[in-house]
Coordinates of C-alpha atoms in Angstrom, one line a residue:
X1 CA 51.3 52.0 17.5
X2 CA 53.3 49.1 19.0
X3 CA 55.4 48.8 16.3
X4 CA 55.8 52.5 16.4
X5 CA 57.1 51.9 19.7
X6 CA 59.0 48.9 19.4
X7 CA 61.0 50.2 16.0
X8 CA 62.9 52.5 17.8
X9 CA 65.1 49.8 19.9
X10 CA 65.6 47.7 16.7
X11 CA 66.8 50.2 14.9
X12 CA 69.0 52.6 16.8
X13 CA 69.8 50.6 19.8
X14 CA 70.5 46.9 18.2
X15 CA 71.0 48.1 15.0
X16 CA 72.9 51.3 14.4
X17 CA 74.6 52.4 17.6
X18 CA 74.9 49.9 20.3
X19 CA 77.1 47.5 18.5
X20 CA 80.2 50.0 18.2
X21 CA 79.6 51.8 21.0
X22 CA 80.0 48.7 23.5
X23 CA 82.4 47.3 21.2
X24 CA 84.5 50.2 21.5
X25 CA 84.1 50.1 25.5
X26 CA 85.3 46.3 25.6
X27 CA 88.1 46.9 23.3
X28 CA 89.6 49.9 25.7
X29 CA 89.5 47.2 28.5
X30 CA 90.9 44.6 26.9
X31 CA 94.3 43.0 27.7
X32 CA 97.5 43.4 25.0
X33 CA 96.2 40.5 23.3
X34 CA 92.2 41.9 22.8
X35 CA 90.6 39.9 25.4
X36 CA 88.1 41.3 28.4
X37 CA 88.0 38.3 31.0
X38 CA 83.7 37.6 32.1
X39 CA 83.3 35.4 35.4
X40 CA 87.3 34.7 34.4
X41 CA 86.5 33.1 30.9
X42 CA 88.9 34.9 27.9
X43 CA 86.7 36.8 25.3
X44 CA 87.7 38.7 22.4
X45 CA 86.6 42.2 22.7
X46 CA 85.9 42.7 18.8
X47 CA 83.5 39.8 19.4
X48 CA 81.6 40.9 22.4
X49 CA 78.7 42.3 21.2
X50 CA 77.7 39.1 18.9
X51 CA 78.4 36.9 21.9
X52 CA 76.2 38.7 24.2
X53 CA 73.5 38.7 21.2
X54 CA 73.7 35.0 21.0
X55 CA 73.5 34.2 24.6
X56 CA 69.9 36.2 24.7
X57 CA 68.8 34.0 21.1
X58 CA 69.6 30.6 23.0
X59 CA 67.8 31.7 26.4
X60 CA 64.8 33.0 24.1
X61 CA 64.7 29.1 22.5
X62 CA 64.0 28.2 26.1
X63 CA 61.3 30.4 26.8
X64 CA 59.6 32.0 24.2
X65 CA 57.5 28.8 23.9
X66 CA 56.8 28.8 27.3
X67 CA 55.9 32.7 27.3
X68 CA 53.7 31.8 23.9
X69 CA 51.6 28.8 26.3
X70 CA 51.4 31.2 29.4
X71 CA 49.7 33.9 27.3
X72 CA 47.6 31.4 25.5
X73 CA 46.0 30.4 29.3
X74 CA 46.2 33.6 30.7
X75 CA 43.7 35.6 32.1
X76 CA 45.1 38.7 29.7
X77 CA 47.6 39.0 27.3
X78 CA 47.8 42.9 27.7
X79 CA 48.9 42.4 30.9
X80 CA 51.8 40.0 30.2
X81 CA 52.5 42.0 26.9
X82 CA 53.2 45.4 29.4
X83 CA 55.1 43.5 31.6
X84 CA 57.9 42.5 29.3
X85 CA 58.0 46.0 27.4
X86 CA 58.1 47.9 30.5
X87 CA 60.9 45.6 31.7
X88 CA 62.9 46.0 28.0
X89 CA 62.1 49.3 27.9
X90 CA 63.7 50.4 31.4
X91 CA 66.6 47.8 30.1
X92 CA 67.3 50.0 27.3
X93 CA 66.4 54.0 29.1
X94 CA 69.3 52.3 32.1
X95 CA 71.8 52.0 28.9
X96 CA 72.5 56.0 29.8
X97 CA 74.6 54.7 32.4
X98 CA 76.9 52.3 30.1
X99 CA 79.8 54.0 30.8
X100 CA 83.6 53.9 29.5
X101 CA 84.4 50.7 31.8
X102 CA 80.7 49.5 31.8
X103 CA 80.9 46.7 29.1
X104 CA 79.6 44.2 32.0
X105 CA 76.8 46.8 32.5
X106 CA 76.8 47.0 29.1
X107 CA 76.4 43.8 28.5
X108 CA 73.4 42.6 31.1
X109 CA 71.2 45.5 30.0
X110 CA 71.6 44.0 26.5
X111 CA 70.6 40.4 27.6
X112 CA 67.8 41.7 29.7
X113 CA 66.2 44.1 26.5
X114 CA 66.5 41.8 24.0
X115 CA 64.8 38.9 25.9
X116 CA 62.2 41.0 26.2
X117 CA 62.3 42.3 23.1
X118 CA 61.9 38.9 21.7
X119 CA 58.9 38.0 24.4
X120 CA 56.8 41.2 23.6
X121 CA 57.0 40.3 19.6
X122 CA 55.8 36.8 20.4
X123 CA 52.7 38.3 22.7
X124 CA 52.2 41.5 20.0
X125 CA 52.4 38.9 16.8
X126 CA 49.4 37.1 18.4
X127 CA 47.2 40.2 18.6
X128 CA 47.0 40.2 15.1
X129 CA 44.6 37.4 15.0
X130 CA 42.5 38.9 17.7
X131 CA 41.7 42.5 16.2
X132 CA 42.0 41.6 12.8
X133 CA 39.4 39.5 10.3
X134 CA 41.4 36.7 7.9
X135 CA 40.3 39.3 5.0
X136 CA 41.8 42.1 6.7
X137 CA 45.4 40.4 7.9
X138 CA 47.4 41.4 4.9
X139 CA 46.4 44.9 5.1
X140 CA 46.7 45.4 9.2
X141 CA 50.3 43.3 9.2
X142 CA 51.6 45.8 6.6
X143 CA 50.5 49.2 8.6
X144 CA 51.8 47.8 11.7
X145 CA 55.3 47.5 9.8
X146 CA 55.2 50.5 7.2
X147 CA 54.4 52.5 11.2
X148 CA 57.3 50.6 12.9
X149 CA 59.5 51.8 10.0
X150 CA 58.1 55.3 10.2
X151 CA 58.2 55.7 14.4
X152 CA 62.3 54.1 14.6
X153 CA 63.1 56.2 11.1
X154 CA 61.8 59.2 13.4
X155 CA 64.1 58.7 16.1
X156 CA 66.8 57.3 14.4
X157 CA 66.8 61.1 12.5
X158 CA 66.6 62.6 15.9
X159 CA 69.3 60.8 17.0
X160 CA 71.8 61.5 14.3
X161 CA 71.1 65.0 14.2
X162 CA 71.6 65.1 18.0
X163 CA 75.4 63.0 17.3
X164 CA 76.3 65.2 14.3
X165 CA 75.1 68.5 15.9
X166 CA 76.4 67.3 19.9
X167 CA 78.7 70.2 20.3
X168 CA 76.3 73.1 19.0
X169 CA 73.7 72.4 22.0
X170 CA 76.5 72.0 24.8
X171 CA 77.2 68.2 24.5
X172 CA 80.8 68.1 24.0
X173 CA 81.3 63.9 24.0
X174 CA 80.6 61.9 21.5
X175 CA 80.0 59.0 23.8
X176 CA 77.9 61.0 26.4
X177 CA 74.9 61.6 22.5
X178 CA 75.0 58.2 22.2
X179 CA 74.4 57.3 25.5
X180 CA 71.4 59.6 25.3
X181 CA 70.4 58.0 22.1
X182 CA 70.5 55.0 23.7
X183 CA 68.3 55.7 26.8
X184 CA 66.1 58.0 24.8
X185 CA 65.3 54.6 22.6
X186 CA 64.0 53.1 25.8
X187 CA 61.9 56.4 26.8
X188 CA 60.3 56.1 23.2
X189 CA 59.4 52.1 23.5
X190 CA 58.0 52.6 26.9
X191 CA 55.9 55.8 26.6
X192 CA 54.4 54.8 23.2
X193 CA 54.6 51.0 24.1
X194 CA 52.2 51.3 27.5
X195 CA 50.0 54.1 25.5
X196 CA 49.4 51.1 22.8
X197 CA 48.9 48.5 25.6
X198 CA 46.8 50.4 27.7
X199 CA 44.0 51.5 24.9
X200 CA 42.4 48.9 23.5
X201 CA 41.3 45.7 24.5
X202 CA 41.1 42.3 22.5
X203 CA 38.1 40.0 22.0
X204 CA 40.3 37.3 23.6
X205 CA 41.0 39.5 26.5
X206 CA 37.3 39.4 27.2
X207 CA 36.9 36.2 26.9
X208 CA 39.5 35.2 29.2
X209 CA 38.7 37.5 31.6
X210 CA 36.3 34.9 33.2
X211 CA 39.6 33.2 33.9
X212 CA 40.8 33.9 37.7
X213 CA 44.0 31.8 37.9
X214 CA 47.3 30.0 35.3
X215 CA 47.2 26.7 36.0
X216 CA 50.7 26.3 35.1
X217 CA 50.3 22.4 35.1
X218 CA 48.2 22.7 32.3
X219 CA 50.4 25.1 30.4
X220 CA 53.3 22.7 29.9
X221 CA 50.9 20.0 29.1
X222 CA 49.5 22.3 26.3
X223 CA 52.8 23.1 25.5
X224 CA 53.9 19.6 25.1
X225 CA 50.6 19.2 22.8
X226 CA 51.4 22.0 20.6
X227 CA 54.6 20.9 19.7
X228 CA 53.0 17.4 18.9
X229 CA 50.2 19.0 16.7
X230 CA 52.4 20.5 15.1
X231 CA 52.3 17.8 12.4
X232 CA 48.5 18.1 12.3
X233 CA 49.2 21.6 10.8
X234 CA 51.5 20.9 7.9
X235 CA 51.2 23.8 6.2
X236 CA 51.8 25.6 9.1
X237 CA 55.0 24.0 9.5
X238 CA 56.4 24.3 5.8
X239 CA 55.9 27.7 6.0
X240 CA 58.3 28.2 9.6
X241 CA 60.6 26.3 7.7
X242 CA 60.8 28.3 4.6
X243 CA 60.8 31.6 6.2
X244 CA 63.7 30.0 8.7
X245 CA 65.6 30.0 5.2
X246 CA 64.5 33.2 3.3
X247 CA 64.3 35.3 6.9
X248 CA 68.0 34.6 7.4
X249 CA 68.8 35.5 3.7
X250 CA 66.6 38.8 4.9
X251 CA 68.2 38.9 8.2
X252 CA 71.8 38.4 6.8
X253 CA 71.8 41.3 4.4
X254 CA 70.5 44.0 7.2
X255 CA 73.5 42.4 9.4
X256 CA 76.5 42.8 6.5
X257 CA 75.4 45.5 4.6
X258 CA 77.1 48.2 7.0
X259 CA 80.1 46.1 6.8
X260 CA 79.7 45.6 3.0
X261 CA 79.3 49.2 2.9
X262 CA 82.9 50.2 5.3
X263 CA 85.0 47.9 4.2
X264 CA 84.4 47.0 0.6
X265 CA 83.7 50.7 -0.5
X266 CA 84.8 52.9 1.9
X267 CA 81.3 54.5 2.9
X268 CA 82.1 56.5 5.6
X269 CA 79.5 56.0 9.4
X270 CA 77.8 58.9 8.5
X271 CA 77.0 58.5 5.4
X272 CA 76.0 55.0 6.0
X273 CA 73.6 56.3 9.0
X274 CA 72.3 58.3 5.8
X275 CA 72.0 55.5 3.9
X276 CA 69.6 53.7 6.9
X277 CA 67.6 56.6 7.6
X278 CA 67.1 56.5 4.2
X279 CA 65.9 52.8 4.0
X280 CA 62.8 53.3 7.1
X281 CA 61.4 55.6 5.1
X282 CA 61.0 54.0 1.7
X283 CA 60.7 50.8 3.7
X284 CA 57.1 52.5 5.0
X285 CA 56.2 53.2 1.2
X286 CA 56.8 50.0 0.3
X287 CA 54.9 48.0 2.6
X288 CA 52.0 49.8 1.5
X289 CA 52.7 48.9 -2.0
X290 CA 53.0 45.7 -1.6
X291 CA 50.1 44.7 0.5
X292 CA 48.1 46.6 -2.2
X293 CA 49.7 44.5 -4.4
X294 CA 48.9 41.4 -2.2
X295 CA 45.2 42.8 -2.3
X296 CA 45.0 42.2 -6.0
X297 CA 46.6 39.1 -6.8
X298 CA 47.0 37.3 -3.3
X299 CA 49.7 37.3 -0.6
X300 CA 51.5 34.5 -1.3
X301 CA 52.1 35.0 -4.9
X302 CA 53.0 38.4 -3.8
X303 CA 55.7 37.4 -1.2
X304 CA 57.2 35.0 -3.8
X305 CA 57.9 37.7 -6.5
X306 CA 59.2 39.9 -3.4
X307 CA 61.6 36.8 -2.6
X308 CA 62.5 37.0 -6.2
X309 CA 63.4 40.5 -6.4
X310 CA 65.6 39.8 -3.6
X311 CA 67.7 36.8 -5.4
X312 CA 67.8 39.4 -8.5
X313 CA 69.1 42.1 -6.5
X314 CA 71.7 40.1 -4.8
X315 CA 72.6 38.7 -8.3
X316 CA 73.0 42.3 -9.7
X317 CA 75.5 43.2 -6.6
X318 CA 77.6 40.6 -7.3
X319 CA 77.9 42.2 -11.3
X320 CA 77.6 45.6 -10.4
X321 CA 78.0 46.6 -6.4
X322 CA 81.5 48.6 -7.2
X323 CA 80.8 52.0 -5.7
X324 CA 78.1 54.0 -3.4
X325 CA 75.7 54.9 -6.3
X326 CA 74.9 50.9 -6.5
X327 CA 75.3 50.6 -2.6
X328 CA 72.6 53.1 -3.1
X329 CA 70.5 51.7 -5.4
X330 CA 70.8 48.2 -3.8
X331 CA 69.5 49.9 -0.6
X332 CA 66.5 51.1 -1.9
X333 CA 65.1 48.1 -3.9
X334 CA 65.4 45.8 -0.6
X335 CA 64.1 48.7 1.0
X336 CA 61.1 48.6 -1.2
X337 CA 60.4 44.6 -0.7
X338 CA 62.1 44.7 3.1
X339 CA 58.8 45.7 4.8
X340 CA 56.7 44.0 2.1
X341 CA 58.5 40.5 2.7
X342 CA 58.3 40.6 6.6
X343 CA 54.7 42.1 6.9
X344 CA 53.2 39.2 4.4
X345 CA 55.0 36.5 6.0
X346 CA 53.3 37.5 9.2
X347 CA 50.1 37.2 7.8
X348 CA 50.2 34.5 6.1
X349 CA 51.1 32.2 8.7
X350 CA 48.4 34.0 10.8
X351 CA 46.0 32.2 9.2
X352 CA 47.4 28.7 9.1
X353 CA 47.3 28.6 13.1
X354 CA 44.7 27.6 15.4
X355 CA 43.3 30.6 16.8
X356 CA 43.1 29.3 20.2
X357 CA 47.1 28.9 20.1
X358 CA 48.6 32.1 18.3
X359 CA 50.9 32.9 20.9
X360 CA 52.1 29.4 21.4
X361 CA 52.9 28.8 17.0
X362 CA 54.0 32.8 17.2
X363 CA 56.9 31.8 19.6
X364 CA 57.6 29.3 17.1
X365 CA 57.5 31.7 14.5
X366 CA 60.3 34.0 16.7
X367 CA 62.3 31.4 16.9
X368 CA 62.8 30.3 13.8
X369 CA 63.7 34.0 13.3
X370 CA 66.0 34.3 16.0
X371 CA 67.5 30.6 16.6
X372 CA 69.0 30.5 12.9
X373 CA 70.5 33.6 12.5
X374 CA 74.0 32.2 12.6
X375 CA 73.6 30.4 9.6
X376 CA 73.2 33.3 7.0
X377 CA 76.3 35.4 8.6
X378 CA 78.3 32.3 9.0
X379 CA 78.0 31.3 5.0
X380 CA 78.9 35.0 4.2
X381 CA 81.7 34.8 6.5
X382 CA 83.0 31.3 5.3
X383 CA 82.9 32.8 1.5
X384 CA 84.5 35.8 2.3
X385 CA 87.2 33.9 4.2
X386 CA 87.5 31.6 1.1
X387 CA 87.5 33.4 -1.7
X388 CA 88.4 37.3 -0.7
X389 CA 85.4 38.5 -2.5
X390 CA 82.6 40.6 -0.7
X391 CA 80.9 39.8 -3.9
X392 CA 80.9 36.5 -3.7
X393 CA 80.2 36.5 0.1
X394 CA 77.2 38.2 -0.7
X395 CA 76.2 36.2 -3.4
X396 CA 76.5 33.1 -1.4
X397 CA 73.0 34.4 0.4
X398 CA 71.1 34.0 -2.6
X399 CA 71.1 30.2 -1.6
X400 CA 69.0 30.8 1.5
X401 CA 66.4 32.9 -0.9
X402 CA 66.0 30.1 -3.3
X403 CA 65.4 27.2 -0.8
X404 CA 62.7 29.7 1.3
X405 CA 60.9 30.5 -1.8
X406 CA 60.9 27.0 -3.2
X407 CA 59.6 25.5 0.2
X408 CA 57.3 28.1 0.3
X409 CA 56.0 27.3 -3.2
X410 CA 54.4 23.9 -1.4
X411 CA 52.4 25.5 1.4
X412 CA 48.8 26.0 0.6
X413 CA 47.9 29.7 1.7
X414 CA 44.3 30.8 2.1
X415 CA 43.2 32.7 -0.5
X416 CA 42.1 35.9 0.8
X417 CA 41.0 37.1 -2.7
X418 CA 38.2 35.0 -2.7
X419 CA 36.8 35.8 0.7
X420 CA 36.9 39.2 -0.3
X421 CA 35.3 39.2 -2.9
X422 CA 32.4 37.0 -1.2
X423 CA 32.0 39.5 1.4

């Protein structure tokens, strides 16, 4: 139900509507040259949005770890996890009031949401050890995601038909829908996001519950300790270091594939909004597909022939990606891997943790989501620059697939096929 919640910001606030719409805002206040001046340093307008992202990635390398230990020696984790939803949630419902000179608005409501954003994911991820048996992790990662993609395909439909049908229910600006898609993301996150908070309670919450006080002293000194024991879990830390590769291959192709789709073949918005809505939903299907598949022959060899079908795929583009129908058909075989590849990876390095520490190695885990993913857009850019070929550019991602997968050929996952059939 969280990520039912949760979905809706990541996909039609950061995502699919957000990005142009303050984009647009900063460009119409910008000087004859393009640039918007913040606390009186120049910034390209066109480059706003990105900027803003990246400032809320390097404040979340600061203190998602810290948020991780906090939760780990807290008294509850439900409580910590509602604070930070409630307080991205209200970030996003305020982005109603973005308005045509708001881009500084604009811009601190974006900060303040996605921090949270990336704090509630590292609290949420953590649950997953607590409500869930080592047999069972493959199967309760994957619904979590196939519901995400189901809850934020929902409202991303609602939302389009409310910008393509605006004028037909008295809503005669464009800009004043997607302000109301924007707030109405929040609305969604909060109301389903306390609802999931509020009605159920983990074992460690009972546990901890005999705990009256943080001692904050001894939350940086376990911090400090988990970073050291890191090496005592090497498997642990193979794995964040291939997924930091293959994640930002992942990552990379959500990020260019509405540019890919504009510039190189002329897709218009709409269709392209099509084309995403289309993606949740087979995303939701697939995720169930593959953990059954995961179920059978185990979740790592399943995530490796997932990471494979998304080097073939990007190999075919560069061949064949000449015109909507393979834009199309591109879409939907990431879309049937997409939910697969993240849902497995989550699981898997559930159970190479210490289960006294998930939050603390789960803000590791968001980080090496978050902190790296420059490098995948940057390489596309550079090849593009280069060479003039979206093609190419594309292809140039393939690189971070095939260093993920091989890294991740050297951890030594559990095998969950055994214990199940033990049990």
């Amino acid at each position: 139900m969280y990520d039912w919640a949760i979905s809706a910001f990541s996909t039609s606030v950061l995502t699919v509507f957000l990005n142009p719409y303050l984009t647009s805002i900063a460009t119409k206040a910008a000087d004859a040259n393009g640039f918007i001046y913040l606390f009186g340093l120049p910034i390209f307008a066109g480059s706003f949005f990105e900027y803003v992202i990246s400032a809320s990635v390097l404040l979340q390398i600061v203190l998602l770890p810290l948020v991780g230990a906090i939760t780990d020696s807290s008294p509850s984790k439900k409580k910590i996890l509602l604070c930070f939803s409630t307080c991205g949630a209200l970030a996003s419902t305020l982005m109603f009031f973005i308005s045509d000179q708001g881009y500084v608005l604009g811009a601190i409501l974006l900060l303040l949401s996605n921090i949270c954003f990336g704090c509630a994911m590292v609290i949420y991820n953590s649950f997953l050890n607590d409500i869930s048996s080592e047999s069972d992790r493959d199967e309760m990662s994957s619904k979590g995601f196939a519901w995400g993609y189901i809850g934020g395909g929902l409202m991303l439909a609602v939302h389009l038909a409310l910008l393509f049908f605006h004028k037909e229910v008295g809503i005669t600006n464009t800009n004043f829908a997607i302000r109301i898609a924007l707030s109405t993301s929040g609305l969604w996150w909060l109301g389903f996001g306390t609802f999931a908070v509020l009605h159920f309670l983990s074992k460690t919450d009972r546990i901890k519950l005999k705990l009256k006080t943080t001692n904050y002293s001894v939350v940086f000194k376990n911090l400090n300790e988990t970073f050291k024991s890191l090496k005592s879990y090497p498997n642990a830390l193979l794995f964040l270091i291939a997924y930091l590769f293959y994640n930002d291959g992942i990552q990379s192709v959500i990020i260019v594939a509405g540019k890919l789709g504009s510039q190189k073949l002329g897709i218009s918005v709409t269709t392209l909004a099509l084309i995403i809505l289309m993606v949740q939903f087979i995303a939701y299907v697939g995720s169930i597909v593959v953990y059954r598949v995961a179920h059978k022959i185990g979740s790592k060899l399943t995530l490796v022939l997932c990471l494979l079908i998304w080097i073939i795929t990007l190999i075919f583009s560069f061949f064949f990606l000449n015109d909507i129908y393979s834009f199309i058909a591109m879409s939907i075989i990431i879309a049937s891997v997409l939910g697969g590849s993240q849902a497995l990876s989550r699981s898997i390095f559930s159970k190479l943790i210490p289960p006294d520490k998930t939050a603390e190695y789960f803000s590791f885990y968001e980080l090496s989501e978050r902190s790296t993913s420059w490098m995948g857009p940057f390489a596309f850019g550079l090849a593009l620059q280069i060479t003039h070929s979206y093609n190419i550019a594309l292809l140039s991602l393939v690189f971070f697939f095939i260093i993920g997968t091989a890294i991740l050929l050297l951890v030594k996952a559990p095998n969950t096929i055994d214990k199940i059939i033990v049990e």
